[in-house]
Coordinates of N, CA, C and O in Angstrom, one line a residue:
M1 N 0.8 -1.2 0.0 CA 0.0 0.0 0.0 C 0.9 1.2 0.0 O 1.8 1.4 0.8
S2 N 0.6 2.2 -0.9 CA 1.4 3.4 -1.0 C 1.1 4.4 0.1 O 0.0 4.5 0.6
E3 N 2.1 5.1 0.4 CA 2.0 6.1 1.4 C 2.0 7.5 0.8 O 2.4 8.5 1.4
A4 N 1.5 7.6 -0.4 CA 1.5 8.8 -1.2 C 0.6 9.8 -0.5 O -0.5 9.5 -0.1
P5 N 1.2 11.0 -0.3 CA 0.3 12.1 0.3 C -0.8 12.5 -0.6 O -0.6 12.6 -1.8
M6 N -2.0 12.6 -0.1 CA -3.2 13.0 -0.9 C -3.7 14.3 -0.5 O -3.6 14.6 0.7
N7 N -4.1 15.1 -1.4 CA -4.7 16.4 -1.1 C -6.1 16.3 -1.6 O -6.4 16.1 -2.8
E8 N -7.1 16.6 -0.8 CA -8.5 16.5 -1.1 C -9.1 17.8 -1.4 O -8.8 18.8 -0.7
A9 N -9.9 17.9 -2.4 CA -10.6 19.1 -2.7 C -11.7 19.2 -1.7 O -12.1 18.3 -1.0
P10 N -12.3 20.4 -1.6 CA -13.4 20.6 -0.6 C -14.5 19.6 -0.9 O -14.8 19.3 -2.1
R11 N -15.2 19.0 0.1 CA -16.2 18.0 -0.1 C -17.5 18.7 -0.6 O -17.8 19.8 -0.2
S12 N -18.2 18.0 -1.4 CA -19.5 18.4 -1.9 C -20.4 17.2 -1.8 O -20.3 16.3 -2.6
G13 N -21.4 17.3 -1.0 CA -22.3 16.1 -0.8 C -21.6 14.9 -0.5 O -20.7 14.8 0.4
A14 N -21.8 13.8 -1.2 CA -21.2 12.5 -1.0 C -19.9 12.3 -1.7 O -19.1 11.4 -1.4
V15 N -19.5 13.2 -2.6 CA -18.4 13.1 -3.4 C -17.2 13.8 -2.8 O -17.2 15.0 -2.4
R16 N -16.0 13.1 -2.7 CA -14.8 13.6 -2.2 C -13.8 13.5 -3.3 O -13.4 12.4 -3.7
L17 N -13.3 14.6 -3.9 CA -12.3 14.6 -4.9 C -10.9 14.5 -4.4 O -10.6 15.2 -3.4
I18 N -10.1 13.8 -5.0 CA -8.7 13.5 -4.5 C -7.7 13.8 -5.5 O -7.8 13.5 -6.7
R19 N -6.6 14.5 -5.1 CA -5.4 14.8 -5.9 C -4.3 14.0 -5.2 O -4.3 13.8 -4.0
N20 N -3.3 13.7 -6.0 CA -2.1 13.0 -5.5 C -0.9 13.8 -5.8 O -0.6 14.2 -7.0
H21 N -0.2 14.2 -4.8 CA 1.0 15.1 -4.9 C 2.2 14.5 -5.6 O 3.1 15.1 -5.9
R22 N 2.1 13.2 -5.8 CA 3.2 12.5 -6.5 C 3.0 12.6 -8.0 O 3.9 12.2 -8.8
L23 N 1.9 13.1 -8.5 CA 1.6 13.3 -9.9 C 1.5 14.8 -10.1 O 1.4 15.6 -9.2
T24 N 1.6 15.2 -11.4 CA 1.6 16.6 -11.7 C 0.4 17.3 -11.2 O -0.7 16.8 -11.2
Q25 N 0.6 18.6 -10.8 CA -0.6 19.4 -10.3 C -1.0 20.4 -11.4 O -1.8 21.2 -11.2
A26 N -0.4 20.2 -12.6 CA -0.6 21.1 -13.7 C -1.8 20.7 -14.5 O -1.9 20.9 -15.7
V27 N -2.8 20.0 -13.9 CA -4.0 19.6 -14.6 C -5.2 20.2 -13.8 O -5.1 20.4 -12.6
D28 N -6.3 20.4 -14.5 CA -7.5 21.0 -13.9 C -8.6 20.0 -13.7 O -9.7 20.2 -14.0
Y29 N -8.2 18.8 -13.1 CA -9.1 17.8 -12.7 C -8.5 17.0 -11.6 O -7.3 16.9 -11.5
A30 N -9.4 16.4 -10.8 CA -8.9 15.5 -9.7 C -8.5 14.2 -10.3 O -9.0 13.8 -11.4
Y31 N -7.6 13.5 -9.7 CA -7.2 12.2 -10.2 C -8.2 11.1 -9.8 O -8.2 10.0 -10.4
A32 N -8.9 11.3 -8.8 CA -9.9 10.3 -8.3 C -11.0 10.9 -7.6 O -10.9 12.1 -7.2
A33 N -12.0 10.1 -7.3 CA -13.2 10.6 -6.5 C -13.5 9.4 -5.6 O -13.6 8.3 -6.0
A34 N -13.8 9.7 -4.3 CA -14.3 8.7 -3.4 C -15.7 9.0 -3.0 O -16.1 10.2 -2.9
V35 N -16.4 8.0 -2.7 CA -17.8 8.2 -2.3 C -18.1 7.2 -1.1 O -17.7 6.0 -1.2
D36 N -18.6 7.8 0.0 CA -18.9 6.9 1.1 C -20.4 6.5 1.0 O -21.2 7.2 0.5
V37 N -20.7 5.3 1.5 CA -22.0 4.7 1.4 C -22.8 5.0 2.7 O -22.1 5.3 3.7
P38 N -24.1 5.0 2.7 CA -25.0 4.7 1.6 C -25.2 5.9 0.7 O -25.2 7.1 1.2
V39 N -25.3 5.7 -0.5 CA -25.5 6.7 -1.5 C -26.5 6.3 -2.6 O -26.9 5.2 -2.7
R40 N -27.0 7.3 -3.3 CA -27.8 7.1 -4.5 C -26.9 7.4 -5.7 O -26.4 8.5 -5.8
S41 N -26.8 6.5 -6.7 CA -26.0 6.8 -7.9 C -26.9 7.1 -9.1 O -28.0 6.5 -9.2
L42 N -26.4 8.1 -9.9 CA -27.1 8.4 -11.1 C -26.1 8.2 -12.3 O -25.0 8.7 -12.3
W43 N -26.5 7.3 -13.2 CA -25.7 7.0 -14.4 C -26.3 7.7 -15.6 O -27.4 7.3 -16.0
L44 N -25.7 8.8 -16.0 CA -26.4 9.6 -17.1 C -25.9 9.2 -18.5 O -24.7 9.0 -18.7
A45 N -26.9 9.1 -19.4 CA -26.5 8.9 -20.8 C -25.8 10.2 -21.3 O -25.8 11.2 -20.6
G46 N -25.1 10.0 -22.4 CA -24.4 11.2 -22.9 C -25.3 12.3 -23.2 O -26.3 12.2 -23.9
A47 N -25.0 13.5 -22.6 CA -25.8 14.7 -22.9 C -25.3 15.2 -24.2 O -24.1 15.3 -24.5
C48 N -26.3 15.5 -25.1 CA -26.1 15.9 -26.4 C -26.5 17.4 -26.7 O -27.3 17.9 -25.9
P49 N -26.0 18.0 -27.8 CA -26.4 19.4 -28.0 C -27.7 19.5 -28.8 O -27.8 20.1 -29.8
L50 N -28.8 19.0 -28.2 CA -30.1 19.0 -28.8 C -31.0 20.0 -28.0 O -31.0 20.1 -26.8
D51 N -31.9 20.6 -28.8 CA -32.9 21.5 -28.2 C -34.1 20.7 -27.8 O -34.1 19.5 -28.0
T52 N -35.1 21.3 -27.3 CA -36.3 20.6 -26.9 C -37.1 19.9 -28.0 O -37.9 19.1 -27.8
E53 N -36.8 20.3 -29.2 CA -37.4 19.7 -30.4 C -36.6 18.6 -31.0 O -37.0 18.0 -32.0
G54 N -35.4 18.3 -30.4 CA -34.5 17.2 -30.8 C -33.6 17.7 -32.0 O -33.0 16.8 -32.6
R55 N -33.5 19.0 -32.2 CA -32.6 19.5 -33.3 C -31.2 19.8 -32.7 O -31.1 20.3 -31.6
T56 N -30.2 19.5 -33.4 CA -28.8 19.8 -33.0 C -28.6 21.3 -33.1 O -29.0 21.9 -34.2
V57 N -28.2 21.9 -32.0 CA -28.0 23.4 -32.0 C -26.5 23.7 -32.4 O -25.7 22.9 -32.3
A58 N -26.3 25.0 -32.7 CA -25.0 25.5 -32.9 C -24.1 24.7 -33.9 O -23.0 24.3 -33.6
V59 N -24.7 24.4 -35.0 CA -24.0 23.5 -36.0 C -22.7 24.2 -36.4 O -22.6 25.4 -36.7
G60 N -21.6 23.4 -36.3 CA -20.3 23.8 -36.6 C -19.6 24.6 -35.5 O -18.4 25.0 -35.7
D61 N -20.2 24.8 -34.4 CA -19.7 25.6 -33.3 C -19.4 24.7 -32.1 O -20.3 24.4 -31.3
Y62 N -18.2 24.4 -31.8 CA -17.8 23.5 -30.7 C -18.2 24.1 -29.4 O -18.8 23.4 -28.5
A63 N -17.9 25.4 -29.1 CA -18.2 26.0 -27.8 C -19.7 26.1 -27.7 O -20.3 25.8 -26.6
G64 N -20.4 26.5 -28.7 CA -21.9 26.6 -28.7 C -22.5 25.3 -28.3 O -23.5 25.2 -27.5
Q65 N -22.1 24.2 -28.9 CA -22.6 22.9 -28.6 C -22.3 22.5 -27.2 O -23.1 21.9 -26.5
A66 N -21.1 22.8 -26.8 CA -20.7 22.5 -25.4 C -21.6 23.2 -24.4 O -22.0 22.5 -23.4
H67 N -21.9 24.4 -24.6 CA -22.9 25.1 -23.7 C -24.2 24.4 -23.7 O -24.8 24.2 -22.6
Q68 N -24.8 24.0 -24.8 CA -26.0 23.3 -24.8 C -25.9 21.9 -24.1 O -26.8 21.6 -23.4
V69 N -24.8 21.2 -24.3 CA -24.6 19.9 -23.7 C -24.6 20.1 -22.2 O -25.3 19.4 -21.4
M70 N -23.9 21.1 -21.7 CA -23.8 21.3 -20.2 C -25.2 21.8 -19.7 O -25.6 21.4 -18.6
R71 N -25.9 22.6 -20.4 CA -27.3 23.0 -19.9 C -28.2 21.8 -19.9 O -28.9 21.6 -18.9
N72 N -28.1 20.9 -20.8 CA -28.9 19.7 -20.8 C -28.5 18.7 -19.7 O -29.3 18.1 -19.0
L73 N -27.2 18.6 -19.4 CA -26.7 17.8 -18.3 C -27.2 18.4 -17.0 O -27.7 17.6 -16.1
V74 N -27.2 19.7 -16.8 CA -27.7 20.3 -15.6 C -29.2 20.0 -15.4 O -29.7 19.7 -14.3
T75 N -29.9 20.1 -16.5 CA -31.4 19.8 -16.5 C -31.7 18.4 -16.0 O -32.6 18.2 -15.2
V76 N -31.0 17.4 -16.5 CA -31.2 16.1 -16.1 C -30.8 15.9 -14.6 O -31.6 15.3 -13.8
L77 N -29.7 16.5 -14.2 CA -29.3 16.4 -12.8 C -30.4 17.0 -11.9 O -30.8 16.5 -10.9
E78 N -30.8 18.3 -12.2 CA -31.8 19.0 -11.4 C -33.1 18.2 -11.3 O -33.7 18.2 -10.3
G79 N -33.4 17.5 -12.4 CA -34.6 16.7 -12.3 C -34.6 15.6 -11.3 O -35.6 15.0 -10.9
E80 N -33.4 15.2 -10.9 CA -33.2 14.1 -9.9 C -32.7 14.7 -8.6 O -32.2 13.9 -7.7
G81 N -32.8 16.0 -8.4 CA -32.4 16.6 -7.1 C -30.9 16.7 -7.0 O -30.4 16.7 -5.9
A82 N -30.2 16.7 -8.1 CA -28.7 16.7 -8.0 C -28.2 17.9 -8.7 O -28.9 18.7 -9.3
A83 N -26.9 18.1 -8.6 CA -26.2 19.3 -9.2 C -24.9 18.8 -9.8 O -24.4 17.7 -9.6
L84 N -24.2 19.7 -10.5 CA -22.9 19.4 -11.1 C -21.9 19.0 -10.0 O -21.0 18.2 -10.3
T85 N -22.0 19.5 -8.8 CA -21.1 19.2 -7.7 C -21.3 17.8 -7.2 O -20.5 17.3 -6.4
D86 N -22.4 17.1 -7.7 CA -22.6 15.7 -7.3 C -21.9 14.7 -8.3 O -21.9 13.5 -8.1
L87 N -21.3 15.3 -9.4 CA -20.7 14.4 -10.3 C -19.4 13.8 -9.7 O -18.7 14.4 -9.0
V88 N -19.2 12.5 -10.1 CA -18.1 11.8 -9.6 C -17.1 11.4 -10.7 O -16.0 11.1 -10.5
R89 N -17.6 11.4 -12.0 CA -16.8 11.0 -13.1 C -17.5 11.5 -14.4 O -18.7 11.4 -14.5
T90 N -16.8 12.0 -15.4 CA -17.3 12.4 -16.6 C -16.4 11.9 -17.8 O -15.2 11.7 -17.6
T91 N -17.0 11.8 -19.0 CA -16.2 11.6 -20.2 C -16.7 12.6 -21.2 O -17.9 12.7 -21.4
V92 N -15.8 13.4 -21.8 CA -16.2 14.5 -22.7 C -15.7 14.0 -24.1 O -14.5 13.8 -24.3
Y93 N -16.6 13.9 -25.0 CA -16.3 13.4 -26.4 C -16.4 14.6 -27.3 O -17.4 15.4 -27.3
V94 N -15.4 14.8 -28.2 CA -15.4 15.9 -29.2 C -15.1 15.3 -30.5 O -14.1 14.6 -30.7
A95 N -16.0 15.5 -31.5 CA -15.8 15.0 -32.8 C -14.8 15.8 -33.6 O -15.2 16.7 -34.4
S96 N -13.6 15.6 -33.3 CA -12.5 16.3 -34.0 C -11.1 15.7 -33.7 O -11.0 15.0 -32.6
S97 N -10.2 15.8 -34.6 CA -8.9 15.4 -34.4 C -7.9 16.6 -34.1 O -6.7 16.4 -33.9
R98 N -8.5 17.8 -34.0 CA -7.7 19.0 -33.7 C -7.8 19.3 -32.2 O -8.9 19.4 -31.6
Q99 N -6.6 19.4 -31.6 CA -6.6 19.6 -30.1 C -7.2 21.0 -29.8 O -7.8 21.1 -28.7
S100 N -7.2 22.0 -30.6 CA -7.8 23.3 -30.3 C -9.3 23.1 -30.2 O -9.9 23.8 -29.4
D101 N -9.9 22.2 -30.9 CA -11.4 22.0 -30.8 C -11.7 21.4 -29.4 O -12.6 21.7 -28.7
L102 N -10.8 20.4 -29.0 CA -11.0 19.8 -27.7 C -10.8 20.8 -26.6 O -11.6 20.8 -25.6
V103 N -9.9 21.7 -26.7 CA -9.6 22.7 -25.7 C -10.8 23.7 -25.6 O -11.2 24.1 -24.6
A104 N -11.4 24.0 -26.8 CA -12.5 24.9 -26.8 C -13.7 24.3 -26.0 O -14.4 25.0 -25.2
V105 N -13.9 23.0 -26.2 CA -15.0 22.3 -25.5 C -14.7 22.2 -24.0 O -15.5 22.5 -23.1
W106 N -13.4 21.9 -23.7 CA -13.0 21.7 -22.3 C -13.1 23.0 -21.6 O -13.6 23.0 -20.4
D107 N -12.8 24.1 -22.2 CA -12.9 25.5 -21.5 C -14.4 25.7 -21.1 O -14.6 26.2 -20.0
V108 N -15.3 25.4 -22.0 CA -16.7 25.6 -21.7 C -17.1 24.6 -20.5 O -17.8 25.0 -19.6
Y109 N -16.8 23.4 -20.7 CA -17.0 22.4 -19.6 C -16.5 22.9 -18.3 O -17.2 22.8 -17.3
R110 N -15.3 23.4 -18.2 CA -14.7 23.8 -16.9 C -15.4 25.1 -16.4 O -15.5 25.2 -15.2
E111 N -16.0 25.9 -17.3 CA -16.8 27.1 -16.8 C -17.9 26.6 -15.9 O -18.2 27.1 -14.9
Y112 N -18.6 25.5 -16.4 CA -19.8 25.0 -15.7 C -19.4 24.3 -14.4 O -20.1 24.4 -13.4
L113 N -18.3 23.6 -14.4 CA -17.8 22.8 -13.3 C -17.2 23.6 -12.2 O -17.2 23.2 -11.0
G114 N -16.6 24.7 -12.5 CA -16.0 25.6 -11.6 C -14.9 24.9 -10.8 O -14.1 24.2 -11.3
A115 N -15.0 25.0 -9.4 CA -14.0 24.4 -8.6 C -14.2 22.9 -8.4 O -13.3 22.2 -7.9
H116 N -15.3 22.4 -8.9 CA -15.5 20.9 -8.8 C -14.8 20.2 -9.9 O -15.3 20.0 -11.0
D117 N -13.5 19.9 -9.7 CA -12.6 19.4 -10.8 C -12.7 17.9 -10.8 O -11.7 17.2 -10.6
V118 N -13.9 17.4 -11.0 CA -14.2 16.0 -11.1 C -13.3 15.2 -12.0 O -12.9 15.8 -13.1
P119 N -12.9 14.0 -11.7 CA -12.1 13.2 -12.6 C -12.9 13.1 -14.0 O -14.1 12.8 -14.0
S120 N -12.1 13.3 -15.0 CA -12.7 13.3 -16.4 C -11.7 12.9 -17.4 O -10.5 13.0 -17.2
T121 N -12.3 12.4 -18.5 CA -11.5 12.0 -19.7 C -12.0 12.8 -20.8 O -13.2 12.9 -21.1
L122 N -11.1 13.5 -21.6 CA -11.4 14.3 -22.8 C -10.9 13.5 -24.0 O -9.7 13.2 -24.1
L123 N -11.8 13.2 -24.9 CA -11.5 12.4 -26.1 C -11.9 13.1 -27.4 O -13.0 13.6 -27.5
G124 N -11.0 13.0 -28.4 CA -11.3 13.3 -29.7 C -11.8 12.0 -30.4 O -11.1 11.0 -30.4
V125 N -13.0 12.1 -31.0 CA -13.5 10.9 -31.7 C -13.8 11.3 -33.2 O -13.9 12.5 -33.5
S126 N -14.1 10.3 -34.0 CA -14.3 10.6 -35.4 C -15.7 11.1 -35.7 O -16.0 11.9 -36.6
V127 N -16.7 10.5 -35.0 CA -18.1 10.9 -35.3 C -18.9 10.6 -34.0 O -18.6 9.7 -33.2
L128 N -20.0 11.4 -33.9 CA -21.0 11.2 -32.8 C -22.3 10.9 -33.4 O -22.5 11.0 -34.6
G129 N -23.3 10.5 -32.6 CA -24.5 9.9 -33.1 C -25.5 10.7 -33.9 O -26.3 10.2 -34.7
Y130 N -25.6 12.0 -33.6 CA -26.7 12.8 -34.2 C -26.1 13.6 -35.4 O -24.9 14.0 -35.4
D131 N -26.9 14.0 -36.3 CA -26.4 14.8 -37.4 C -25.8 16.1 -36.9 O -26.4 16.8 -36.0
D132 N -24.7 16.5 -37.4 CA -24.0 17.7 -37.1 C -23.5 17.8 -35.6 O -23.1 18.9 -35.1
Q133 N -23.6 16.7 -34.9 CA -23.1 16.7 -33.5 C -21.6 16.7 -33.3 O -20.9 15.9 -34.0
L134 N -21.1 17.6 -32.5 CA -19.7 17.7 -32.3 C -19.3 17.4 -30.8 O -18.1 17.2 -30.6
V135 N -20.2 17.4 -29.9 CA -19.9 17.3 -28.4 C -20.9 16.4 -27.7 O -22.1 16.5 -28.0
E136 N -20.4 15.7 -26.8 CA -21.2 14.9 -25.9 C -20.5 14.7 -24.5 O -19.3 14.6 -24.5
V137 N -21.3 14.7 -23.5 CA -20.7 14.5 -22.1 C -21.5 13.4 -21.4 O -22.7 13.5 -21.2
E138 N -20.8 12.3 -21.0 CA -21.3 11.3 -20.1 C -21.0 11.6 -18.7 O -19.9 12.2 -18.5
A139 N -21.8 11.2 -17.8 CA -21.5 11.5 -16.4 C -22.1 10.4 -15.4 O -23.0 9.8 -15.7
V140 N -21.4 10.4 -14.2 CA -21.9 9.6 -13.1 C -22.0 10.6 -11.9 O -21.0 11.3 -11.7
A141 N -23.1 10.6 -11.2 CA -23.3 11.4 -10.1 C -23.7 10.6 -8.9 O -24.2 9.5 -9.0
V142 N -23.3 11.0 -7.7 CA -23.6 10.3 -6.5 C -24.1 11.3 -5.4 O -23.6 12.4 -5.3
L143 N -25.2 11.0 -4.8 CA -25.8 11.8 -3.8 C -25.8 11.1 -2.4 O -26.0 9.9 -2.4
N144 N -25.7 11.9 -1.4 CA -25.9 11.3 0.0 C -27.3 10.7 0.0 O -28.2 11.3 -0.4
R145 N -27.4 9.5 0.6 CA -28.7 8.9 0.8 C -29.7 9.9 1.5 O -30.9 10.0 1.1
A146 N -29.2 10.6 2.5 CA -30.0 11.5 3.2 C -30.5 12.7 2.4 O -31.6 13.2 2.6
E147 N -29.7 13.1 1.3 CA -30.1 14.2 0.5 C -30.9 13.7 -0.7 O -31.6 14.5 -1.3
A148 N -30.9 12.4 -1.0 CA -31.5 11.9 -2.2 C -33.0 11.9 -2.0 O -33.5 11.6 -0.9
G149 N -33.8 12.1 -3.1 CA -35.2 12.1 -3.0 C -35.9 10.8 -3.0 O -35.5 9.7 -3.1

């Protein structure tokens, strides 16, 4: 068992974000997240840049689609009595091979997450499921059983 010193981010609900000082601190995400039981887990499908009519918004605009994706993610979480600070893990998909496009999406994503630097993976992929879709975010959230509805 390692004796690596750990630095924890401020607690939010059931989620405790963890940083490891033996790894670089030049990243804007936690390396791990811990959750104490009993909890309620939410496994969210990928949030897509769709409006209420099912149309892809901000065609050709990575940042614009990222904003819609994050708004849709917040809507799903709020519907279950949760918030972005209850996220324990995310995966951000960007339909591009250009790092600048990934960074544009990541910057929007980080705006919404603020200090909650949840463990996340950012991926460039060749294609996503909807016409003109450039961005998608999958997430897992955990709520304290006492706070869960």
